[in-house]
PDB file of C-alpha atoms in Angstrom:
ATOM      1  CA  UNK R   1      33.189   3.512 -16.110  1.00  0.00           C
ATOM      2  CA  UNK R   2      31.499   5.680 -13.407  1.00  0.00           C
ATOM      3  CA  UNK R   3      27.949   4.285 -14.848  1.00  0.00           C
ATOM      4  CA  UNK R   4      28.891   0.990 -14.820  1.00  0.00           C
ATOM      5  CA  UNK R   5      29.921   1.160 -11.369  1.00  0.00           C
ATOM      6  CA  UNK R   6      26.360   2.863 -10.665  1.00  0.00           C
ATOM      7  CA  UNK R   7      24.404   0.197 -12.809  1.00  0.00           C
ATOM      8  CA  UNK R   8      26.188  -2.432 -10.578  1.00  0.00           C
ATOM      9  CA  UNK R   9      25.592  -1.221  -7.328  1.00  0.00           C
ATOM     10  CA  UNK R  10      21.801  -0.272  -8.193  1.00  0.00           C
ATOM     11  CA  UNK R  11      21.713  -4.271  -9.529  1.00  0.00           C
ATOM     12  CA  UNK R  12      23.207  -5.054  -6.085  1.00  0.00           C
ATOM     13  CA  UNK R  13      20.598  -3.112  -4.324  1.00  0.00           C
ATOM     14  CA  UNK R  14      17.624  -4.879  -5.900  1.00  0.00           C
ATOM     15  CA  UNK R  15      18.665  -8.181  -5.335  1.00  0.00           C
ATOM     16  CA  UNK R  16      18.642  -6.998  -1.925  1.00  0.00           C
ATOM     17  CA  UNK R  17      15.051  -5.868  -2.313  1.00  0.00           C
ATOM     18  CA  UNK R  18      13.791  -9.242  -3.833  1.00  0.00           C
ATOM     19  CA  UNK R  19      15.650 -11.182  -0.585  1.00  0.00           C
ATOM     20  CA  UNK R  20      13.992  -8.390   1.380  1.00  0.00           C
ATOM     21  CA  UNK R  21      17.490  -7.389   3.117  1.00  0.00           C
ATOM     22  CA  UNK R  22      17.238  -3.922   1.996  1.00  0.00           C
ATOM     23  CA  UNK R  23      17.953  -0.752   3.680  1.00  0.00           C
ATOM     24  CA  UNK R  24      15.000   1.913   4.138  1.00  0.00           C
ATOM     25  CA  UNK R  25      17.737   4.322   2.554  1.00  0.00           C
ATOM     26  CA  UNK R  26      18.735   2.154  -0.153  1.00  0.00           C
ATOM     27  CA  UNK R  27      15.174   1.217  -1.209  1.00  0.00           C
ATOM     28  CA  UNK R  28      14.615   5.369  -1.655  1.00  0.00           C
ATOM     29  CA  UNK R  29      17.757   5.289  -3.778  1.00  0.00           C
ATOM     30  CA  UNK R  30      16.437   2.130  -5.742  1.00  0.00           C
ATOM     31  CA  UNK R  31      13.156   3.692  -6.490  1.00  0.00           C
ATOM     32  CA  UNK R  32      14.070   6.614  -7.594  1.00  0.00           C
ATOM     33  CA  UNK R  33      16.589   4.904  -9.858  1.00  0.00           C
ATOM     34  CA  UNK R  34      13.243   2.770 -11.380  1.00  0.00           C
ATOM     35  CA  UNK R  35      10.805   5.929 -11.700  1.00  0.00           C
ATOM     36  CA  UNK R  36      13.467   7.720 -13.820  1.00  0.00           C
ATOM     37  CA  UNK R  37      12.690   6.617 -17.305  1.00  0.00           C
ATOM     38  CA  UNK R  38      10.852   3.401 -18.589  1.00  0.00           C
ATOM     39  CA  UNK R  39      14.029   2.016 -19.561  1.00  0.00           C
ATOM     40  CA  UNK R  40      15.430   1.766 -16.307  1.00  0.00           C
ATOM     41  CA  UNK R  41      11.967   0.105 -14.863  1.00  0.00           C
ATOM     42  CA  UNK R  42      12.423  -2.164 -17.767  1.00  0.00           C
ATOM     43  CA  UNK R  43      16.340  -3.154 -16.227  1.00  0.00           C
ATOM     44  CA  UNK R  44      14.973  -3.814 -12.516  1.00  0.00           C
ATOM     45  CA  UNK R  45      12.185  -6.116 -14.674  1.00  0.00           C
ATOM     46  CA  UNK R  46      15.202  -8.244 -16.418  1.00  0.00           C
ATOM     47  CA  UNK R  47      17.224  -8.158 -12.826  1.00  0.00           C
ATOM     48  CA  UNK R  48      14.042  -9.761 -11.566  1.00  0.00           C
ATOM     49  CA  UNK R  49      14.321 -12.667 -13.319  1.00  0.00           C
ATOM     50  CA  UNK R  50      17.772 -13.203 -12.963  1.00  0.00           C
ATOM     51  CA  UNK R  51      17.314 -12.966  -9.158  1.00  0.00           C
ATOM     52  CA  UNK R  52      14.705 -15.838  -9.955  1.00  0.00           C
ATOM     53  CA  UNK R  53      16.937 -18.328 -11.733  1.00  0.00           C
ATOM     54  CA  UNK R  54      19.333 -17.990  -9.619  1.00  0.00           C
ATOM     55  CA  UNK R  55      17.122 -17.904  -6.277  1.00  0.00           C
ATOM     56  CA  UNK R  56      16.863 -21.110  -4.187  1.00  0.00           C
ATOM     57  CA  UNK R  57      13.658 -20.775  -1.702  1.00  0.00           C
ATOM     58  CA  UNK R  58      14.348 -22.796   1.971  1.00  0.00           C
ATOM     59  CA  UNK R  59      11.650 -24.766   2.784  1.00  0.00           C
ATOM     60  CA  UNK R  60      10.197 -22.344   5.001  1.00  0.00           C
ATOM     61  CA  UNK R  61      10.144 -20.127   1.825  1.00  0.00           C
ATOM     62  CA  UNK R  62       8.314 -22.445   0.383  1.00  0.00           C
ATOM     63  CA  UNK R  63       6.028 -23.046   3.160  1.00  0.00           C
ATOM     64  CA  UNK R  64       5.364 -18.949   3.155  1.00  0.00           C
ATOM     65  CA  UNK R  65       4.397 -18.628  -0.077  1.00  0.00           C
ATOM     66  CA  UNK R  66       2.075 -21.862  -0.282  1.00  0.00           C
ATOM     67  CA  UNK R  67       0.338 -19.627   2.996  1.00  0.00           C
ATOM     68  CA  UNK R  68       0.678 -16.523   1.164  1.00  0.00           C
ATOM     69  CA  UNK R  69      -1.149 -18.157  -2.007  1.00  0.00           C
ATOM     70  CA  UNK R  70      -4.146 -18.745   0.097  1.00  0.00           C
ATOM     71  CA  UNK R  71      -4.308 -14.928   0.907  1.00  0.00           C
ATOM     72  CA  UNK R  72      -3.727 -13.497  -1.991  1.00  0.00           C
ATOM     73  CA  UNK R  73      -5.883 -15.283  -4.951  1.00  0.00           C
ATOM     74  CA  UNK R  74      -8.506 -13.606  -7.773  1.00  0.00           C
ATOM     75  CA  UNK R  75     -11.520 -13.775  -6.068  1.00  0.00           C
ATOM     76  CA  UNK R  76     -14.988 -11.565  -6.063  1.00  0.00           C
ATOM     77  CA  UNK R  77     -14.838 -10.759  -2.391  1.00  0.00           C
ATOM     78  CA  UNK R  78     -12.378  -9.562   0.752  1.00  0.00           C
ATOM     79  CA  UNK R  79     -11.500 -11.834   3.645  1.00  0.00           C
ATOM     80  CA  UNK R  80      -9.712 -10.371   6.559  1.00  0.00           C
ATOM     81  CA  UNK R  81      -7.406 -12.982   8.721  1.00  0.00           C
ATOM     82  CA  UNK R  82      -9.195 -13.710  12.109  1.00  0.00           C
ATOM     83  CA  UNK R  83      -7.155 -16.119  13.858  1.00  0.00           C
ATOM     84  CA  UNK R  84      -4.052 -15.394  16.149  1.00  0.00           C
ATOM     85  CA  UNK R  85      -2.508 -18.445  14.068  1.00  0.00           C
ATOM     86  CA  UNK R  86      -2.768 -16.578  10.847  1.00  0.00           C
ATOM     87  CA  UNK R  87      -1.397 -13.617  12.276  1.00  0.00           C
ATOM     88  CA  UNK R  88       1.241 -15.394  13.985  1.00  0.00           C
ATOM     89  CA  UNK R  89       2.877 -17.009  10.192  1.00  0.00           C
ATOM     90  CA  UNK R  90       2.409 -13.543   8.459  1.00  0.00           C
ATOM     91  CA  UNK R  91       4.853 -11.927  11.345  1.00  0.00           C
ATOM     92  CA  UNK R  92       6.868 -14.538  10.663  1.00  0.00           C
ATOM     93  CA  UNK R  93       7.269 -14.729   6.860  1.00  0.00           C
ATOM     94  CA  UNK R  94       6.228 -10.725   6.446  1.00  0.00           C
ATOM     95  CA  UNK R  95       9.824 -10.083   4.405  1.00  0.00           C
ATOM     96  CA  UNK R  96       9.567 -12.955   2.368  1.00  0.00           C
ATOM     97  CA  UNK R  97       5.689 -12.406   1.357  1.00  0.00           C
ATOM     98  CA  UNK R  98       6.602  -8.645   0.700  1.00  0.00           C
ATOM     99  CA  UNK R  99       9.088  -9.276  -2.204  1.00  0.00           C
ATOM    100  CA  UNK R 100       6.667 -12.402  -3.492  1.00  0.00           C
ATOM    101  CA  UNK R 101       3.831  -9.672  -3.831  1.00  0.00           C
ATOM    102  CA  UNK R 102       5.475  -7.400  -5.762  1.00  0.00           C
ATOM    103  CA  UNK R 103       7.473 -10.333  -7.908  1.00  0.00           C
ATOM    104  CA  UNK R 104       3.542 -11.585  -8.562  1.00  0.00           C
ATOM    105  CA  UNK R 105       1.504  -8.221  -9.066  1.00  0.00           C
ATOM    106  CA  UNK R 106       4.756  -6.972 -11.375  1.00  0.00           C
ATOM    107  CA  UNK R 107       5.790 -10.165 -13.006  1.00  0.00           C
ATOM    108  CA  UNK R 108       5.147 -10.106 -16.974  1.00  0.00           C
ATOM    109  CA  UNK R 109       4.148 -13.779 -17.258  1.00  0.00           C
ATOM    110  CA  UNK R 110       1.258 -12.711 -14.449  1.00  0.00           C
ATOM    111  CA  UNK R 111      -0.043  -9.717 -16.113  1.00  0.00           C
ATOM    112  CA  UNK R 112      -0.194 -11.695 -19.435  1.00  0.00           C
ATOM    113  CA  UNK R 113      -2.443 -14.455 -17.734  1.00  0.00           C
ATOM    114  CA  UNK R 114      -4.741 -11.708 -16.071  1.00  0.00           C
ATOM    115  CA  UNK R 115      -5.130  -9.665 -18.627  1.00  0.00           C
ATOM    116  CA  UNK R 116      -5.612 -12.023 -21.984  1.00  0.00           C
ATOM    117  CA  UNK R 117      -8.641 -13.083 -20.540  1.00  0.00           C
ATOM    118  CA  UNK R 118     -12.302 -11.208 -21.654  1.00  0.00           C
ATOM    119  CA  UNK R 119     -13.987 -11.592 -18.408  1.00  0.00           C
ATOM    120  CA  UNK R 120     -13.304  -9.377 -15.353  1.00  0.00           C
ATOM    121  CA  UNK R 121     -12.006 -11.171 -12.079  1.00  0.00           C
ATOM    122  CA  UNK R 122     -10.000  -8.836  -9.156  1.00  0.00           C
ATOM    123  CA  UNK R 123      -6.546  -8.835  -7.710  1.00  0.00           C
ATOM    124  CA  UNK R 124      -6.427  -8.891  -3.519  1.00  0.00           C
ATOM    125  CA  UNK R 125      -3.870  -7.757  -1.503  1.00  0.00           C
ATOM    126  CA  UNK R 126      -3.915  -7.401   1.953  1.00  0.00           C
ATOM    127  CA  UNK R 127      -1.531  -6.325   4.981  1.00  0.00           C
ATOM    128  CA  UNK R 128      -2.024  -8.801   7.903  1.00  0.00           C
ATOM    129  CA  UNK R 129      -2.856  -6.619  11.573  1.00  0.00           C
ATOM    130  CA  UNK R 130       0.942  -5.885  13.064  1.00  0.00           C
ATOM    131  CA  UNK R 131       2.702  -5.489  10.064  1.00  0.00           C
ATOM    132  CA  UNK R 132       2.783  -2.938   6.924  1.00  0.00           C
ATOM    133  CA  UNK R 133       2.918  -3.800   3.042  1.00  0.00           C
ATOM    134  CA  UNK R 134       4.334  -2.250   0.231  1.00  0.00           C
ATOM    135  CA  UNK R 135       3.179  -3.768  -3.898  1.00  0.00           C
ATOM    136  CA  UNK R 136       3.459  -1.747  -7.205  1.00  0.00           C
ATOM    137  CA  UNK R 137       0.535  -1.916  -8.865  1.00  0.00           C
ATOM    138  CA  UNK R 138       0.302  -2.263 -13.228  1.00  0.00           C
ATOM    139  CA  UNK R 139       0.975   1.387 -14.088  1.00  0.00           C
ATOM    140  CA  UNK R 140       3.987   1.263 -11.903  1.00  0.00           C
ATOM    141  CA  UNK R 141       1.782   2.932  -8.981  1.00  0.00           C
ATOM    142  CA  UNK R 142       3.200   1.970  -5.643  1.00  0.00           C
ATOM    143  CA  UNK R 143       0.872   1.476  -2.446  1.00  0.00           C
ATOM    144  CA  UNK R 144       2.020   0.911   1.230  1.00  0.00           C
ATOM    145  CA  UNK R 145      -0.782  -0.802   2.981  1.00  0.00           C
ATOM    146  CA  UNK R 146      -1.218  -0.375   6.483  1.00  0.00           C
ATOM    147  CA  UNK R 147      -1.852  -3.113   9.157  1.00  0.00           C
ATOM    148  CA  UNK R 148      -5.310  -4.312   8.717  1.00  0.00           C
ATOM    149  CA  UNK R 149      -5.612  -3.079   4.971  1.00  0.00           C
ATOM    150  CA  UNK R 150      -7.023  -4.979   1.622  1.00  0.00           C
ATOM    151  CA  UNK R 151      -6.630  -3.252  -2.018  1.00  0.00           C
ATOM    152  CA  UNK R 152      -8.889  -4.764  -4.675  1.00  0.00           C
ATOM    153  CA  UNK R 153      -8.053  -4.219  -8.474  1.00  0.00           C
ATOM    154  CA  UNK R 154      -9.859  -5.423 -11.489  1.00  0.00           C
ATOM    155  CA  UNK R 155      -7.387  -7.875 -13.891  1.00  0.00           C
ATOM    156  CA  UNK R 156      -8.511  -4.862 -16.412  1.00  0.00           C
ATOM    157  CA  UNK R 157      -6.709  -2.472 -14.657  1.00  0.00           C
ATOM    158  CA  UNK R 158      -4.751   0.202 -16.577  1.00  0.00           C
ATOM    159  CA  UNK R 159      -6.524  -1.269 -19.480  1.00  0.00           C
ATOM    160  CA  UNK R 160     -10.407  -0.567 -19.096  1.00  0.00           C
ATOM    161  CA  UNK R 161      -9.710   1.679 -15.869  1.00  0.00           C
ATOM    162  CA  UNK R 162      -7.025   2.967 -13.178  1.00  0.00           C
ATOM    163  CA  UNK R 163      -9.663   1.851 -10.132  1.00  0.00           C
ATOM    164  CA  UNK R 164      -8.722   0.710  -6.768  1.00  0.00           C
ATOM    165  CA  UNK R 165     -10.645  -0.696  -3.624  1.00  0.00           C
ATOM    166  CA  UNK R 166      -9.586  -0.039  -0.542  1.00  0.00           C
ATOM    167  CA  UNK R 167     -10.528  -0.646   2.590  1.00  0.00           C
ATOM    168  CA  UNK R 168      -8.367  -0.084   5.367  1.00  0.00           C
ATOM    169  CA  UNK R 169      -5.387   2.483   5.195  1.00  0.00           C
ATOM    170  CA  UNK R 170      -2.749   3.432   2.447  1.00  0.00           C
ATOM    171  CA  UNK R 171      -0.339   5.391   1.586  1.00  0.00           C
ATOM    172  CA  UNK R 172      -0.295   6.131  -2.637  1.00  0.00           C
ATOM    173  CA  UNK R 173       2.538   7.774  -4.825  1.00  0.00           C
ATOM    174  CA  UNK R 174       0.477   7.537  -7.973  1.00  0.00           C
ATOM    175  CA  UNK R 175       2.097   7.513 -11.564  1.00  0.00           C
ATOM    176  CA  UNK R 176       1.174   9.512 -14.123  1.00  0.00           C
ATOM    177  CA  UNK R 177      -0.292   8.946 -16.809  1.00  0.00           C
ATOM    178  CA  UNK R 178      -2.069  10.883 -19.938  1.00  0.00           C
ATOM    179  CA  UNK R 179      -5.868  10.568 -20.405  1.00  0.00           C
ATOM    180  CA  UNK R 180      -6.513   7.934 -17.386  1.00  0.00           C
ATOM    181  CA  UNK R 181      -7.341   9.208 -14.427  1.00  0.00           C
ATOM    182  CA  UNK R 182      -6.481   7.108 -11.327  1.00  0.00           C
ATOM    183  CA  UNK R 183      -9.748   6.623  -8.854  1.00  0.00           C
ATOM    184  CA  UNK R 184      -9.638   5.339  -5.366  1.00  0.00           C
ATOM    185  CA  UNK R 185     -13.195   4.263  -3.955  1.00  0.00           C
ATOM    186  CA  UNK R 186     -13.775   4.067  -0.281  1.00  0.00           C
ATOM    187  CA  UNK R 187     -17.161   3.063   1.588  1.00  0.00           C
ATOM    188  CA  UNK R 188     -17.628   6.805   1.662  1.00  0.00           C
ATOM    189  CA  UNK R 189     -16.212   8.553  -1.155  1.00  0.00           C
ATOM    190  CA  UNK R 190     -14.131   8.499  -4.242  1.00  0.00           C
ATOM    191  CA  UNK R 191     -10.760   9.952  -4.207  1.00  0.00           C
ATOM    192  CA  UNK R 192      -9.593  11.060  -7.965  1.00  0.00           C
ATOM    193  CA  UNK R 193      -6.094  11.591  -9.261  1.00  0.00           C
ATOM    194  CA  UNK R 194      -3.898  12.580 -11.599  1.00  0.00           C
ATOM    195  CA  UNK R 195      -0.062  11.893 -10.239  1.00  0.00           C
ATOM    196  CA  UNK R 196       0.458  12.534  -6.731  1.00  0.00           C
ATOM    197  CA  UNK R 197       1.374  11.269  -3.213  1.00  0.00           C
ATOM    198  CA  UNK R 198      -1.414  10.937  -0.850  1.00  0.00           C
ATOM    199  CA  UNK R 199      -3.004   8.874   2.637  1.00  0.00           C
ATOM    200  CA  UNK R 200      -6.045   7.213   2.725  1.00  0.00           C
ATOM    201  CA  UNK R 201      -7.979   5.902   6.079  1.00  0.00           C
ATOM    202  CA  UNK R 202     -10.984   4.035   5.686  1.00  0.00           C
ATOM    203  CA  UNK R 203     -11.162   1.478   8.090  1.00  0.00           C
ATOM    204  CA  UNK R 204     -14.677  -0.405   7.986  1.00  0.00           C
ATOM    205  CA  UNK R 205     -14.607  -0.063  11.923  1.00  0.00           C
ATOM    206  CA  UNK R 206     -13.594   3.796  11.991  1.00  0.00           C
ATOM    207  CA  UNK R 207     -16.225   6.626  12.084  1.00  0.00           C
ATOM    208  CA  UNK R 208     -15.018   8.655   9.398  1.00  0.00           C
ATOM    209  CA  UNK R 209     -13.036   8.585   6.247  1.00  0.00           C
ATOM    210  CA  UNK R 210      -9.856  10.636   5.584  1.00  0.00           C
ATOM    211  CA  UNK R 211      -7.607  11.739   2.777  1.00  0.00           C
ATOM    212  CA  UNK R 212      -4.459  13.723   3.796  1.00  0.00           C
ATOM    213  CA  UNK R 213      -3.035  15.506   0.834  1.00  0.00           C
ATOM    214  CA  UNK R 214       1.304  15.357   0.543  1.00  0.00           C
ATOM    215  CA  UNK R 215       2.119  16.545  -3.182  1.00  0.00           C
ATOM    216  CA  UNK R 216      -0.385  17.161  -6.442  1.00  0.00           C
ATOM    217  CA  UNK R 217      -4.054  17.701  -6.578  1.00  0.00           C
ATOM    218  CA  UNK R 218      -6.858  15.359  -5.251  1.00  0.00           C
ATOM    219  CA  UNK R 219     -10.799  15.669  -5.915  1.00  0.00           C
ATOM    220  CA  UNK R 220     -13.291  13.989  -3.090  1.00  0.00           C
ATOM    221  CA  UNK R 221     -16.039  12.844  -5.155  1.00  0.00           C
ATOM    222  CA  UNK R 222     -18.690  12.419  -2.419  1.00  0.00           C
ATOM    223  CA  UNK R 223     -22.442  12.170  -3.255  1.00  0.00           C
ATOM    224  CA  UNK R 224     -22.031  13.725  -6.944  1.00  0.00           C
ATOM    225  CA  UNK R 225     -20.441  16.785  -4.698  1.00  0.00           C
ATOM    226  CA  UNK R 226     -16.901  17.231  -5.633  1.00  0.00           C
ATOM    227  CA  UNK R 227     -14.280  19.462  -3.768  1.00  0.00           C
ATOM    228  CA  UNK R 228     -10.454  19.622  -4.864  1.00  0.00           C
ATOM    229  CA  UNK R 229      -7.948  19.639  -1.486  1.00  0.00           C
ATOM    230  CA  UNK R 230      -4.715  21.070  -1.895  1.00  0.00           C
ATOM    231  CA  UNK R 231      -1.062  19.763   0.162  1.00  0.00           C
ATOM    232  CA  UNK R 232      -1.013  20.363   3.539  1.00  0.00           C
ATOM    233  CA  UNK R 233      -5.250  20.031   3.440  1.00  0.00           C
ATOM    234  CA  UNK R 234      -7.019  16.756   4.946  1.00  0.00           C
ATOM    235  CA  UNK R 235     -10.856  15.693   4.002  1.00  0.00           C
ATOM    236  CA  UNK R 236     -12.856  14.080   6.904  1.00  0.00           C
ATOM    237  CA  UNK R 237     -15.753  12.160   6.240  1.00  0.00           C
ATOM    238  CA  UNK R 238     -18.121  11.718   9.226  1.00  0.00           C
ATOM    239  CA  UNK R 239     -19.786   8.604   8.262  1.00  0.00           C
ATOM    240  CA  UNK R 240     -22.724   9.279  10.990  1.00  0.00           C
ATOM    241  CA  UNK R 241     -23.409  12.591   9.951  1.00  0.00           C
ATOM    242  CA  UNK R 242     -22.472  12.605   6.555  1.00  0.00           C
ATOM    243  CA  UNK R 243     -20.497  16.043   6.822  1.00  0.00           C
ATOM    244  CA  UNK R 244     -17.561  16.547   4.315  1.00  0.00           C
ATOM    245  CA  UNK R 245     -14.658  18.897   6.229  1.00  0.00           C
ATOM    246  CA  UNK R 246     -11.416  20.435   5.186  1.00  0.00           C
ATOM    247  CA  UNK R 247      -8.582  21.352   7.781  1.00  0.00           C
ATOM    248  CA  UNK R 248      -5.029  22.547   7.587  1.00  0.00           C
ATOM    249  CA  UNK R 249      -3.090  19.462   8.945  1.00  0.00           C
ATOM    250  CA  UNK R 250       0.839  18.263   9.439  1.00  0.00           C
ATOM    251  CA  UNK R 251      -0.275  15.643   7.044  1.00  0.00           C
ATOM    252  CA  UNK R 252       3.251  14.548   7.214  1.00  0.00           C
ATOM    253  CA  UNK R 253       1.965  12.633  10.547  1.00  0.00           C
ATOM    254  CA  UNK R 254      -0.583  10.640   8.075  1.00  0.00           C
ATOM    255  CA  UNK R 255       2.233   8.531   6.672  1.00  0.00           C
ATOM    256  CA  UNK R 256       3.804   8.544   9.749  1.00  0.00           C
ATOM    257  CA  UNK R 257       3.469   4.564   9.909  1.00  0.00           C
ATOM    258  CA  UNK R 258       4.999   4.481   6.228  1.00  0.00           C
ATOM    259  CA  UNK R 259       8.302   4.729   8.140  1.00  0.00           C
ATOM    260  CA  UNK R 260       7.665   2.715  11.154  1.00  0.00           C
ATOM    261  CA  UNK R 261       6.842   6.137  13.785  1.00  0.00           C
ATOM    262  CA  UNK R 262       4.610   6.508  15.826  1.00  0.00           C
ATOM    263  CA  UNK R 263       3.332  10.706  15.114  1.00  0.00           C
ATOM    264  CA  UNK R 264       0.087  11.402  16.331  1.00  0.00           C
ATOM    265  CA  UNK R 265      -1.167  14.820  17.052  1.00  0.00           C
ATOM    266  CA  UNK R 266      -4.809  16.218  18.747  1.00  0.00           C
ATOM    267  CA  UNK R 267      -6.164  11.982  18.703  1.00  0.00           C
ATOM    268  CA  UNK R 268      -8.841  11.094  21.170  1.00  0.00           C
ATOM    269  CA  UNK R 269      -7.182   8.124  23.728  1.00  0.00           C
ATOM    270  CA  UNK R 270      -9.938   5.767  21.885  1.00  0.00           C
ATOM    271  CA  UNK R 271      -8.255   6.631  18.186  1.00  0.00           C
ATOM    272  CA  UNK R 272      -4.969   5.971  19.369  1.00  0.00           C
ATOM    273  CA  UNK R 273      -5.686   2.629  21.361  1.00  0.00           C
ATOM    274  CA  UNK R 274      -7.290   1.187  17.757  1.00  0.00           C
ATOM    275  CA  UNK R 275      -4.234   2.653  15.727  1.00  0.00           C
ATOM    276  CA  UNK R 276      -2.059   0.975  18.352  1.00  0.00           C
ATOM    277  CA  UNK R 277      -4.141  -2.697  18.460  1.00  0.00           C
ATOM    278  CA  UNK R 278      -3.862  -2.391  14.687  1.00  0.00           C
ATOM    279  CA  UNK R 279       0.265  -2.114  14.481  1.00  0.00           C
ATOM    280  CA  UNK R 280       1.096  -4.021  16.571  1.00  0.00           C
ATOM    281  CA  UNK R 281      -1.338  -6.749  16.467  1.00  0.00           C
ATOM    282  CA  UNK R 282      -2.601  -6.869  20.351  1.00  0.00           C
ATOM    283  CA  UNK R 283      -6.358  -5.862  21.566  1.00  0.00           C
ATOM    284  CA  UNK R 284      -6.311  -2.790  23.890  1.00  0.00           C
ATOM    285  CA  UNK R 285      -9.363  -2.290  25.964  1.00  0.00           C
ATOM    286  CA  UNK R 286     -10.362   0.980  27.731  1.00  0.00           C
ATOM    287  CA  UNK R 287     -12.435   0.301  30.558  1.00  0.00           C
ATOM    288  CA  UNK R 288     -13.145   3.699  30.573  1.00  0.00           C
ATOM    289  CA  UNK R 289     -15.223   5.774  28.152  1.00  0.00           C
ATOM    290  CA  UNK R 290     -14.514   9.286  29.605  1.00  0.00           C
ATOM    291  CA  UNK R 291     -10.821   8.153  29.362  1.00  0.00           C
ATOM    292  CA  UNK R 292     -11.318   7.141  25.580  1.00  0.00           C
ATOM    293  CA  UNK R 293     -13.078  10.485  25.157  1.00  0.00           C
ATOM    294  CA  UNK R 294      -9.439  12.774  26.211  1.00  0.00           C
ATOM    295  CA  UNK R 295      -8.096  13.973  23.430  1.00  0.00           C
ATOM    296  CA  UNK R 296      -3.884  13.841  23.123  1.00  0.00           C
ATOM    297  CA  UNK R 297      -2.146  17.289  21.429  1.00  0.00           C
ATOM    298  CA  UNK R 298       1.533  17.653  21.350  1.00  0.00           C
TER     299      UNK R 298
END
């Protein structure tokens, strides 16, 4: 009877995760409840649907995920919103477009379409400046982009390869899995894995490139150079010098923005205005450049 009672409540909780009313807490206590066994990600699957038939969208719902179509779509290339307008519907409809990612990227009748077809096309997701998004990729790989973030997949993912794009920032608890390596490629470097939780920052507009290092083992694959980082390491890329560096880190800080804190430690005043501008969706200037130049430690 006790299992019942737990199979009900856990049923209760994702139905609140597909109307997006969930509870950080509750979410940890979901996921862990799917990443048990394959049979139990196989029960949130057959909850999903019920939450669909019985589901009745508002019209501004609707609405939200006509706008979120136009974002997300397989397409060859990455387009970043530019206009306040489009940045002003994705605060609004950011819970509703969170659960109709993952119901899309995780649906079965999706996958079959993508991947029936011979030729290659690619998945885009994207997190909209001032706000954060979390999808589960094919191999049950879950991804928390950060605000200003795209991921780019190919429709043979988990099939011909585990490869992702990324540009921007994200946070990875990668699944494992026997014989596939999972690979994700920056502008600068490749990070390889193998089943482990991990940050990447590669923002197109940043200097430098870096991987902080939570659980597992990582390999930085940078120009045919490859050097393994262990938990509690970071690797910075400086993209104008082209230098590769380790350093001890609290690399807890790097998902900081995961859980909606703000944790930065030894940051130049210019590094945190752009992390700021970025969450929260506003343009901070410095007038000053030996002002940007101070660095912050705690």
């Amino acid at each position: 009877m006790k299992i019942m009672e737990d199979t009900k409540e856990i049923r209760d909780l994702a139905f609140q995760y597909f109307n997006g009313t969930i509870a950080v807490a509750d979410e940890k206590v979901l996921f862990e409840y799917i990443k048990r066994n394959e049979s139990n990600y196989d029960t949130f699957r057959l909850w999903e649907k019920d939450w669909l038939r019985i589901a009745h969208p508002n019209e501004q719902v609707d609405k939200a995920w006509k706008s979120l179509e136009c974002q997300l779509r397989i397409r060859e290339s990455i387009s970043m919103p530019k206009t306040s307008n489009v940045h002003r519907i994705w605060k609004r409809v950011a819970s509703v477009a969170a659960v109709f990612i993952i119901l899309l990227i995780g649906s079965w009748g999706l996958k079959s379409v993508l991947f029936s077809g011979s030729s290659e096309n690619y998945f885009i997701c994207q997190a909209p400046y001032g706000s954060k998004t979390k999808i589960f990729l094919p191999d049950g790989t879950s991804v928390w982009l950060n605000a200003g973030s795209t991921i780019k997949y190919s429709n043979k993912f988990n099939i011909k390869n585990r490869l992702v794009e990324l540009n921007g920032e994200g946070y990875f608890e990668v699944s494992k899995h026997n014989g596939t390596t999972f690979t994700v490629h920056t502008k600068g470097y490749n990070v390889v894995v193998k089943g482990t939780k991990f940050d990447v920052s590669a923002y197109s507009d940043d200097s430098y490139i870096m991987t902080s290092l939570m659980e597992g083992r990582v390999e930085i694959d940078c120009k045919q150079t490859k050097t393994d980082i262990v938990p509690g390491q970071a690797a910075m890329l400086d993209l104008k010098t082209g230098r590769l560096t380790l350093q001890k880190m609290n690399v807890d800080q790097s998902k900081s923005w995961v859980e909606n804190q703000i944790d930065f430690d030894n940051i130049t005043v210019k590094e945190l205005t752009k992390k700021l501008s970025r969450q929260y969706a506003v343009n901070i200037q410095l007038k000053s450049e030996r002002i940007g130049a101070l660095r912050i430690c705690i």
